[in-house]
PDB file of C-alpha atoms and ligand atoms in Angstrom:
ATOM      1  CA  MET A   1       0.000   0.000   0.000  1.00  0.00           C
ATOM      2  CA  ASN A   2       1.223   3.443  -0.871  1.00  0.00           C
ATOM      3  CA  ILE A   3       0.020   5.712   1.933  1.00  0.00           C
ATOM      4  CA  ILE A   4      -0.094   9.455   1.337  1.00  0.00           C
ATOM      5  CA  LYS A   5      -0.775  11.607   4.387  1.00  0.00           C
ATOM      6  CA  VAL A   6      -2.183  15.081   3.850  1.00  0.00           C
ATOM      7  CA  LYS A   7      -3.437  17.830   6.112  1.00  0.00           C
ATOM      8  CA  ASN A   8      -7.180  17.886   5.693  1.00  0.00           C
ATOM      9  CA  TYR A   9     -10.203  17.036   3.542  1.00  0.00           C
ATOM     10  CA  GLU A  10      -9.416  19.677   0.951  1.00  0.00           C
ATOM     11  CA  ALA A  11      -5.827  18.467   0.543  1.00  0.00           C
ATOM     12  CA  MET A  12      -7.088  14.877   0.264  1.00  0.00           C
ATOM     13  CA  SER A  13      -9.477  15.889  -2.527  1.00  0.00           C
ATOM     14  CA  LYS A  14      -6.745  17.829  -4.370  1.00  0.00           C
ATOM     15  CA  LYS A  15      -4.265  14.955  -4.166  1.00  0.00           C
ATOM     16  CA  ALA A  16      -6.939  12.558  -5.419  1.00  0.00           C
ATOM     17  CA  LEU A  17      -7.664  14.971  -8.272  1.00  0.00           C
ATOM     18  CA  GLU A  18      -3.994  14.817  -9.328  1.00  0.00           C
ATOM     19  CA  LEU A  19      -4.146  11.029  -9.518  1.00  0.00           C
ATOM     20  CA  VAL A  20      -7.387  11.000 -11.510  1.00  0.00           C
ATOM     21  CA  ILE A  21      -6.027  13.628 -13.922  1.00  0.00           C
ATOM     22  CA  HIS A  22      -2.853  11.562 -14.314  1.00  0.00           C
ATOM     23  CA  GLN A  23      -4.993   8.529 -15.143  1.00  0.00           C
ATOM     24  CA  LEU A  24      -7.057  10.444 -17.736  1.00  0.00           C
ATOM     25  CA  ASN A  25      -3.926  11.958 -19.281  1.00  0.00           C
ATOM     26  CA  MET A  26      -2.428   8.485 -19.654  1.00  0.00           C
ATOM     27  CA  LYS A  27      -5.620   7.048 -21.113  1.00  0.00           C
ATOM     28  CA  GLU A  28      -8.463   9.237 -22.370  1.00  0.00           C
ATOM     29  CA  ASP A  29     -10.868   6.312 -22.513  1.00  0.00           C
ATOM     30  CA  SER A  30     -10.213   5.178 -18.947  1.00  0.00           C
ATOM     31  CA  THR A  31     -12.716   3.124 -17.015  1.00  0.00           C
ATOM     32  CA  LEU A  32     -13.243   4.590 -13.559  1.00  0.00           C
ATOM     33  CA  GLY A  33     -14.821   2.888 -10.569  1.00  0.00           C
ATOM     34  CA  LEU A  34     -16.767   5.464  -8.552  1.00  0.00           C
ATOM     35  CA  ALA A  35     -17.919   5.676  -4.954  1.00  0.00           C
ATOM     36  CA  THR A  36     -20.649   7.625  -3.196  1.00  0.00           C
ATOM     37  CA  GLY A  37     -20.788   9.022   0.349  1.00  0.00           C
ATOM     38  CA  SER A  38     -19.320  12.235   1.729  1.00  0.00           C
ATOM     39  CA  THR A  39     -15.673  11.317   1.148  1.00  0.00           C
ATOM     40  CA  PRO A  40     -15.408  11.661  -2.664  1.00  0.00           C
ATOM     41  CA  VAL A  41     -17.651  14.746  -2.981  1.00  0.00           C
ATOM     42  CA  GLY A  42     -14.664  17.132  -2.756  1.00  0.00           C
ATOM     43  CA  LEU A  43     -12.851  15.152  -5.455  1.00  0.00           C
ATOM     44  CA  TYR A  44     -15.941  15.314  -7.678  1.00  0.00           C
ATOM     45  CA  GLN A  45     -16.171  19.081  -7.175  1.00  0.00           C
ATOM     46  CA  GLN A  46     -12.520  19.408  -8.193  1.00  0.00           C
ATOM     47  CA  LEU A  47     -13.083  17.206 -11.238  1.00  0.00           C
ATOM     48  CA  ILE A  48     -15.957  19.445 -12.314  1.00  0.00           C
ATOM     49  CA  VAL A  49     -13.725  22.527 -12.014  1.00  0.00           C
ATOM     50  CA  ALA A  50     -10.909  20.801 -13.932  1.00  0.00           C
ATOM     51  CA  HIS A  51     -13.418  19.907 -16.641  1.00  0.00           C
ATOM     52  CA  LYS A  52     -14.847  23.455 -16.822  1.00  0.00           C
ATOM     53  CA  ASN A  53     -11.261  24.760 -17.165  1.00  0.00           C
ATOM     54  CA  ARG A  54     -10.788  22.273 -20.015  1.00  0.00           C
ATOM     55  CA  TYR A  55      -8.010  20.309 -18.320  1.00  0.00           C
ATOM     56  CA  ILE A  56      -9.911  17.042 -18.666  1.00  0.00           C
ATOM     57  CA  SER A  57     -12.700  15.540 -20.684  1.00  0.00           C
ATOM     58  CA  PHE A  58     -14.920  12.601 -19.824  1.00  0.00           C
ATOM     59  CA  LYS A  59     -16.078  12.184 -23.415  1.00  0.00           C
ATOM     60  CA  ASP A  60     -14.544   8.722 -23.716  1.00  0.00           C
ATOM     61  CA  VAL A  61     -14.574   7.785 -20.029  1.00  0.00           C
ATOM     62  CA  LYS A  62     -16.658   4.875 -18.774  1.00  0.00           C
ATOM     63  CA  THR A  63     -17.761   4.611 -15.142  1.00  0.00           C
ATOM     64  CA  PHE A  64     -18.965   1.857 -12.830  1.00  0.00           C
ATOM     65  CA  ASN A  65     -20.385   2.697  -9.436  1.00  0.00           C
ATOM     66  CA  LEU A  66     -19.846   0.420  -6.484  1.00  0.00           C
ATOM     67  CA  ASP A  67     -23.366   0.075  -5.199  1.00  0.00           C
ATOM     68  CA  GLU A  68     -26.994   1.167  -5.008  1.00  0.00           C
ATOM     69  CA  TYR A  69     -29.637   1.000  -2.295  1.00  0.00           C
ATOM     70  CA  ILE A  70     -32.506  -1.421  -2.623  1.00  0.00           C
ATOM     71  CA  GLY A  71     -35.958  -0.099  -1.844  1.00  0.00           C
ATOM     72  CA  LEU A  72     -35.410   3.445  -3.094  1.00  0.00           C
ATOM     73  CA  ASP A  73     -36.609   4.468  -6.501  1.00  0.00           C
ATOM     74  CA  ARG A  74     -33.686   5.513  -8.715  1.00  0.00           C
ATOM     75  CA  ASN A  75     -35.147   9.007  -8.776  1.00  0.00           C
ATOM     76  CA  HIS A  76     -35.286   9.274  -4.980  1.00  0.00           C
ATOM     77  CA  PRO A  77     -32.886  12.092  -4.014  1.00  0.00           C
ATOM     78  CA  GLU A  78     -30.802   9.743  -1.827  1.00  0.00           C
ATOM     79  CA  SER A  79     -30.431   6.967  -4.392  1.00  0.00           C
ATOM     80  CA  TYR A  80     -26.841   6.685  -5.548  1.00  0.00           C
ATOM     81  CA  PHE A  81     -28.048   7.248  -9.106  1.00  0.00           C
ATOM     82  CA  SER A  82     -29.371  10.682  -8.049  1.00  0.00           C
ATOM     83  CA  PHE A  83     -26.274  11.320  -5.934  1.00  0.00           C
ATOM     84  CA  MET A  84     -23.928  10.740  -8.870  1.00  0.00           C
ATOM     85  CA  ASN A  85     -25.991  12.890 -11.226  1.00  0.00           C
ATOM     86  CA  ARG A  86     -26.109  15.726  -8.702  1.00  0.00           C
ATOM     87  CA  HIS A  87     -22.459  15.599  -7.607  1.00  0.00           C
ATOM     88  CA  LEU A  88     -20.750  14.751 -10.881  1.00  0.00           C
ATOM     89  CA  PHE A  89     -22.444  13.483 -14.021  1.00  0.00           C
ATOM     90  CA  GLU A  90     -24.714  16.427 -14.815  1.00  0.00           C
ATOM     91  CA  HIS A  91     -21.742  18.806 -14.663  1.00  0.00           C
ATOM     92  CA  ILE A  92     -19.337  16.986 -17.007  1.00  0.00           C
ATOM     93  CA  ASP A  93     -19.261  15.824 -20.635  1.00  0.00           C
ATOM     94  CA  ILE A  94     -19.722  12.110 -19.945  1.00  0.00           C
ATOM     95  CA  SER A  95     -21.989  10.157 -22.278  1.00  0.00           C
ATOM     96  CA  GLU A  96     -25.028   8.647 -20.546  1.00  0.00           C
ATOM     97  CA  ASP A  97     -24.285   5.351 -22.298  1.00  0.00           C
ATOM     98  CA  ASN A  98     -20.948   5.152 -20.487  1.00  0.00           C
ATOM     99  CA  ILE A  99     -22.421   5.462 -16.983  1.00  0.00           C
ATOM    100  CA  ASN A 100     -23.046   2.226 -15.111  1.00  0.00           C
ATOM    101  CA  LEU A 101     -24.710   1.726 -11.743  1.00  0.00           C
ATOM    102  CA  PRO A 102     -26.339  -1.461 -10.522  1.00  0.00           C
ATOM    103  CA  ASN A 103     -30.070  -1.559 -11.189  1.00  0.00           C
ATOM    104  CA  ASN A 104     -32.240  -2.028  -8.126  1.00  0.00           C
ATOM    105  CA  ASP A 105     -35.605  -3.155  -9.453  1.00  0.00           C
ATOM    106  CA  ILE A 106     -37.093  -5.129  -6.555  1.00  0.00           C
ATOM    107  CA  ASN A 107     -39.011  -7.342  -8.991  1.00  0.00           C
ATOM    108  CA  ARG A 108     -35.879  -8.585 -10.725  1.00  0.00           C
ATOM    109  CA  LEU A 109     -33.005  -8.282  -8.297  1.00  0.00           C
ATOM    110  CA  GLU A 110     -31.375 -11.590  -9.183  1.00  0.00           C
ATOM    111  CA  GLU A 111     -31.236 -10.582 -12.840  1.00  0.00           C
ATOM    112  CA  ASP A 112     -29.858  -7.175 -11.853  1.00  0.00           C
ATOM    113  CA  VAL A 113     -27.087  -8.816  -9.797  1.00  0.00           C
ATOM    114  CA  LYS A 114     -26.150 -11.122 -12.642  1.00  0.00           C
ATOM    115  CA  ALA A 115     -26.287  -8.346 -15.248  1.00  0.00           C
ATOM    116  CA  TYR A 116     -23.995  -6.073 -13.238  1.00  0.00           C
ATOM    117  CA  ASN A 117     -21.558  -8.859 -12.466  1.00  0.00           C
ATOM    118  CA  ASP A 118     -21.440  -9.876 -16.150  1.00  0.00           C
ATOM    119  CA  LEU A 119     -20.772  -6.280 -17.116  1.00  0.00           C
ATOM    120  CA  LEU A 120     -17.958  -6.027 -14.568  1.00  0.00           C
ATOM    121  CA  SER A 121     -16.384  -9.240 -15.789  1.00  0.00           C
ATOM    122  CA  LYS A 122     -16.290  -7.824 -19.338  1.00  0.00           C
ATOM    123  CA  ASN A 123     -14.675  -4.552 -18.270  1.00  0.00           C
ATOM    124  CA  THR A 124     -11.454  -3.772 -16.453  1.00  0.00           C
ATOM    125  CA  ILE A 125     -11.516  -0.815 -14.110  1.00  0.00           C
ATOM    126  CA  ASP A 126      -8.366   1.252 -14.541  1.00  0.00           C
ATOM    127  CA  LEU A 127      -8.809   3.279 -11.368  1.00  0.00           C
ATOM    128  CA  GLN A 128     -11.234   2.398  -8.576  1.00  0.00           C
ATOM    129  CA  ILE A 129     -12.076   5.115  -6.066  1.00  0.00           C
ATOM    130  CA  LEU A 130     -13.096   3.875  -2.623  1.00  0.00           C
ATOM    131  CA  GLY A 131     -14.179   5.309   0.691  1.00  0.00           C
ATOM    132  CA  ILE A 132     -14.135   3.219   3.857  1.00  0.00           C
ATOM    133  CA  GLY A 133     -16.902   2.587   6.359  1.00  0.00           C
ATOM    134  CA  THR A 134     -16.297   3.109  10.072  1.00  0.00           C
ATOM    135  CA  ASN A 135     -16.756  -0.674  10.282  1.00  0.00           C
ATOM    136  CA  GLY A 136     -14.118  -1.274   7.584  1.00  0.00           C
ATOM    137  CA  HIS A 137     -16.516  -1.898   4.704  1.00  0.00           C
ATOM    138  CA  ILE A 138     -15.525  -1.154   1.101  1.00  0.00           C
ATOM    139  CA  GLY A 139     -18.421  -0.715  -1.281  1.00  0.00           C
ATOM    140  CA  PHE A 140     -21.142  -2.241   0.872  1.00  0.00           C
ATOM    141  CA  ASN A 141     -19.085  -5.345   1.655  1.00  0.00           C
ATOM    142  CA  GLU A 142     -19.813  -5.496   5.350  1.00  0.00           C
ATOM    143  CA  PRO A 143     -17.627  -7.326   7.908  1.00  0.00           C
ATOM    144  CA  GLY A 144     -17.782 -11.082   7.339  1.00  0.00           C
ATOM    145  CA  THR A 145     -18.094 -10.869   3.548  1.00  0.00           C
ATOM    146  CA  PRO A 146     -15.857 -13.501   1.909  1.00  0.00           C
ATOM    147  CA  PHE A 147     -13.002 -12.110  -0.183  1.00  0.00           C
ATOM    148  CA  GLU A 148     -14.203 -14.244  -3.127  1.00  0.00           C
ATOM    149  CA  GLN A 149     -17.608 -12.541  -3.123  1.00  0.00           C
ATOM    150  CA  GLU A 150     -18.823 -11.096  -6.443  1.00  0.00           C
ATOM    151  CA  THR A 151     -21.757  -8.705  -6.966  1.00  0.00           C
ATOM    152  CA  PHE A 152     -24.513  -9.512  -4.478  1.00  0.00           C
ATOM    153  CA  ILE A 153     -27.388  -8.283  -2.371  1.00  0.00           C
ATOM    154  CA  VAL A 154     -26.240  -7.312   1.077  1.00  0.00           C
ATOM    155  CA  ASP A 155     -28.106  -6.763   4.326  1.00  0.00           C
ATOM    156  CA  LEU A 156     -26.660  -3.511   5.589  1.00  0.00           C
ATOM    157  CA  ASP A 157     -25.040  -3.472   9.023  1.00  0.00           C
ATOM    158  CA  MET A 158     -26.791  -1.478  11.721  1.00  0.00           C
ATOM    159  CA  LYS A 159     -23.574   0.584  11.978  1.00  0.00           C
ATOM    160  CA  THR A 160     -23.732   1.443   8.268  1.00  0.00           C
ATOM    161  CA  ARG A 161     -27.399   2.394   8.531  1.00  0.00           C
ATOM    162  CA  GLU A 162     -26.657   4.595  11.548  1.00  0.00           C
ATOM    163  CA  ASP A 163     -23.741   6.251   9.734  1.00  0.00           C
ATOM    164  CA  ASN A 164     -25.933   6.959   6.705  1.00  0.00           C
ATOM    165  CA  ALA A 165     -28.991   8.085   8.687  1.00  0.00           C
ATOM    166  CA  ARG A 166     -27.729  11.680   8.364  1.00  0.00           C
ATOM    167  CA  PHE A 167     -28.990  11.681   4.768  1.00  0.00           C
ATOM    168  CA  PHE A 168     -32.514  10.566   5.724  1.00  0.00           C
ATOM    169  CA  ASP A 169     -35.391  11.805   7.954  1.00  0.00           C
ATOM    170  CA  SER A 170     -34.809   8.993  10.428  1.00  0.00           C
ATOM    171  CA  ILE A 171     -32.959   5.702  10.772  1.00  0.00           C
ATOM    172  CA  ASP A 172     -36.165   3.896   9.792  1.00  0.00           C
ATOM    173  CA  SER A 173     -36.004   5.491   6.335  1.00  0.00           C
ATOM    174  CA  VAL A 174     -32.478   4.191   5.651  1.00  0.00           C
ATOM    175  CA  PRO A 175     -32.691   1.189   3.312  1.00  0.00           C
ATOM    176  CA  LYS A 176     -31.910  -2.181   4.862  1.00  0.00           C
ATOM    177  CA  GLN A 177     -30.371  -3.707   1.757  1.00  0.00           C
ATOM    178  CA  ALA A 178     -28.180  -2.764  -1.167  1.00  0.00           C
ATOM    179  CA  ILE A 179     -26.754  -4.271  -4.331  1.00  0.00           C
ATOM    180  CA  THR A 180     -22.969  -3.986  -4.323  1.00  0.00           C
ATOM    181  CA  MET A 181     -19.878  -4.995  -6.257  1.00  0.00           C
ATOM    182  CA  GLY A 182     -18.219  -7.785  -4.286  1.00  0.00           C
ATOM    183  CA  ILE A 183     -14.694  -7.691  -2.922  1.00  0.00           C
ATOM    184  CA  LYS A 184     -13.511  -9.870  -5.798  1.00  0.00           C
ATOM    185  CA  ASN A 185     -14.818  -7.344  -8.355  1.00  0.00           C
ATOM    186  CA  ILE A 186     -13.125  -4.488  -6.502  1.00  0.00           C
ATOM    187  CA  MET A 187      -9.797  -6.315  -6.262  1.00  0.00           C
ATOM    188  CA  LYS A 188      -9.714  -6.793 -10.064  1.00  0.00           C
ATOM    189  CA  ALA A 189      -9.142  -3.046 -10.610  1.00  0.00           C
ATOM    190  CA  ASN A 190      -5.709  -2.117 -11.953  1.00  0.00           C
ATOM    191  CA  HIS A 191      -5.277   0.649  -9.415  1.00  0.00           C
ATOM    192  CA  ILE A 192      -7.256   1.286  -6.233  1.00  0.00           C
ATOM    193  CA  LEU A 193      -7.442   4.735  -4.672  1.00  0.00           C
ATOM    194  CA  LEU A 194      -8.922   4.758  -1.162  1.00  0.00           C
ATOM    195  CA  LEU A 195      -9.720   8.107   0.460  1.00  0.00           C
ATOM    196  CA  ALA A 196     -10.377   8.735   4.134  1.00  0.00           C
ATOM    197  CA  SER A 197     -10.886  11.887   6.148  1.00  0.00           C
ATOM    198  CA  GLY A 198     -11.814  12.544   9.758  1.00  0.00           C
ATOM    199  CA  ALA A 199     -11.178  11.073  13.192  1.00  0.00           C
ATOM    200  CA  ASN A 200     -14.166   8.721  12.916  1.00  0.00           C
ATOM    201  CA  LYS A 201     -12.196   6.786  10.257  1.00  0.00           C
ATOM    202  CA  ALA A 202      -8.938   6.518  12.240  1.00  0.00           C
ATOM    203  CA  GLU A 203      -9.592   3.081  13.729  1.00  0.00           C
ATOM    204  CA  ALA A 204     -10.813   1.630  10.426  1.00  0.00           C
ATOM    205  CA  ILE A 205      -7.674   2.965   8.694  1.00  0.00           C
ATOM    206  CA  LYS A 206      -5.377   1.573  11.399  1.00  0.00           C
ATOM    207  CA  LYS A 207      -6.917  -1.901  11.065  1.00  0.00           C
ATOM    208  CA  MET A 208      -6.812  -1.700   7.262  1.00  0.00           C
ATOM    209  CA  VAL A 209      -3.102  -0.855   7.225  1.00  0.00           C
ATOM    210  CA  ASP A 210      -1.680  -2.679  10.252  1.00  0.00           C
ATOM    211  CA  GLY A 211      -4.254  -5.292  11.157  1.00  0.00           C
ATOM    212  CA  PRO A 212      -4.419  -8.887   9.992  1.00  0.00           C
ATOM    213  CA  VAL A 213      -5.933  -9.501   6.561  1.00  0.00           C
ATOM    214  CA  ASP A 214      -9.265 -10.812   7.724  1.00  0.00           C
ATOM    215  CA  ILE A 215     -12.888 -10.771   6.595  1.00  0.00           C
ATOM    216  CA  THR A 216     -13.893  -9.145   9.889  1.00  0.00           C
ATOM    217  CA  HIS A 217     -12.295  -5.972   8.472  1.00  0.00           C
ATOM    218  CA  PRO A 218     -13.031  -6.027   4.713  1.00  0.00           C
ATOM    219  CA  ALA A 219     -10.671  -3.155   3.781  1.00  0.00           C
ATOM    220  CA  SER A 220      -7.722  -5.202   5.107  1.00  0.00           C
ATOM    221  CA  VAL A 221      -7.915  -7.199   1.856  1.00  0.00           C
ATOM    222  CA  LEU A 222      -6.376  -4.172   0.137  1.00  0.00           C
ATOM    223  CA  GLN A 223      -3.034  -5.145   1.708  1.00  0.00           C
ATOM    224  CA  LEU A 224      -3.059  -7.916  -0.921  1.00  0.00           C
ATOM    225  CA  HIS A 225      -3.638  -5.572  -3.875  1.00  0.00           C
ATOM    226  CA  PRO A 226      -0.503  -4.916  -5.960  1.00  0.00           C
ATOM    227  CA  ASN A 227      -1.339  -1.262  -6.698  1.00  0.00           C
ATOM    228  CA  CYS A 228      -3.298   0.424  -3.930  1.00  0.00           C
ATOM    229  CA  THR A 229      -2.922   4.086  -3.008  1.00  0.00           C
ATOM    230  CA  VAL A 230      -4.419   5.442   0.207  1.00  0.00           C
ATOM    231  CA  ILE A 231      -4.857   9.176   0.774  1.00  0.00           C
ATOM    232  CA  VAL A 232      -5.591   9.975   4.402  1.00  0.00           C
ATOM    233  CA  ASP A 233      -5.860  13.273   6.201  1.00  0.00           C
ATOM    234  CA  GLU A 234      -4.222  13.888   9.571  1.00  0.00           C
ATOM    235  CA  ALA A 235      -7.307  12.961  11.568  1.00  0.00           C
ATOM    236  CA  ALA A 236      -7.890   9.685   9.711  1.00  0.00           C
ATOM    237  CA  ALA A 237      -4.171   8.860   9.995  1.00  0.00           C
ATOM    238  CA  SER A 238      -4.014   9.669  13.717  1.00  0.00           C
ATOM    239  CA  GLN A 239      -3.662   6.012  14.799  1.00  0.00           C
ATOM    240  CA  LEU A 240      -1.024   5.065  12.226  1.00  0.00           C
TER     241      LEU A 240
HETATM  242  P1  LIG B   1     -18.599   8.284   3.758  1.00  0.00           P
HETATM  243  O1  LIG B   1     -18.868   6.751   3.513  1.00  0.00           O
HETATM  244  O2  LIG B   1     -17.722   8.735   2.634  1.00  0.00           O
HETATM  245  O3  LIG B   1     -19.949   8.945   3.712  1.00  0.00           O
HETATM  246  O4  LIG B   1     -17.910   8.413   5.087  1.00  0.00           O
HETATM  247  C1  LIG B   1     -17.793   5.918   3.210  1.00  0.00           C
HETATM  248  C2  LIG B   1     -18.259   4.498   3.051  1.00  0.00           C
HETATM  249  O5  LIG B   1     -19.232   4.096   3.713  1.00  0.00           O
HETATM  250  O6  LIG B   1     -17.628   3.760   2.275  1.00  0.00           O
END
């Protein structure tokens, strides 16, 4: 793991921007793996600015998102489909045909899982952006998920639902399930870029970097990835 320590959230986002720009400069038609949550929002804002200043284009870029809630309509403001449109896609020149998120149609979830997994097996992600849960999850691969797991339907941990309750009226409105890329899909990416900011991530980062590689802390699997970069701010790195 290549660990880059920076001062704060803004510096984390700027450093991540440099790496994404480097990737797009190397390969205009890169395939990016994208994450939702608060962590990558600053990076997305910077990418929008870089695009508006004509430093980068997404014209030939393809994207795959990690996950989507089950039980929310895609047009619900807190669906990850809406999140990505709001925070990135509607501000850049990406083609709609190149955007991929798992479908979450409750009447055909098994087909949706298979379709997304098939799509992932036909595409190689050049750069996968990840956040980390306070419980060590990556994507929505909660503690206990086997490392061989491919795309699946996950029952969200209570901890994850509590952490994400800030986006909803109450904890009861937070979905109980999601469709997520599995750990195996994530590990296939050529380069993984994990971002973490804030003291509430410090323990999860410590276990990811120094702990045993174990399914009880899913992010620890990244110790086995040949090309993983971690950008952490001072607070998130405070236990390293
Ligand atoms: P956050 O979520 O960026 O909102 O902290 C990270 C995650 O759960 O992976």
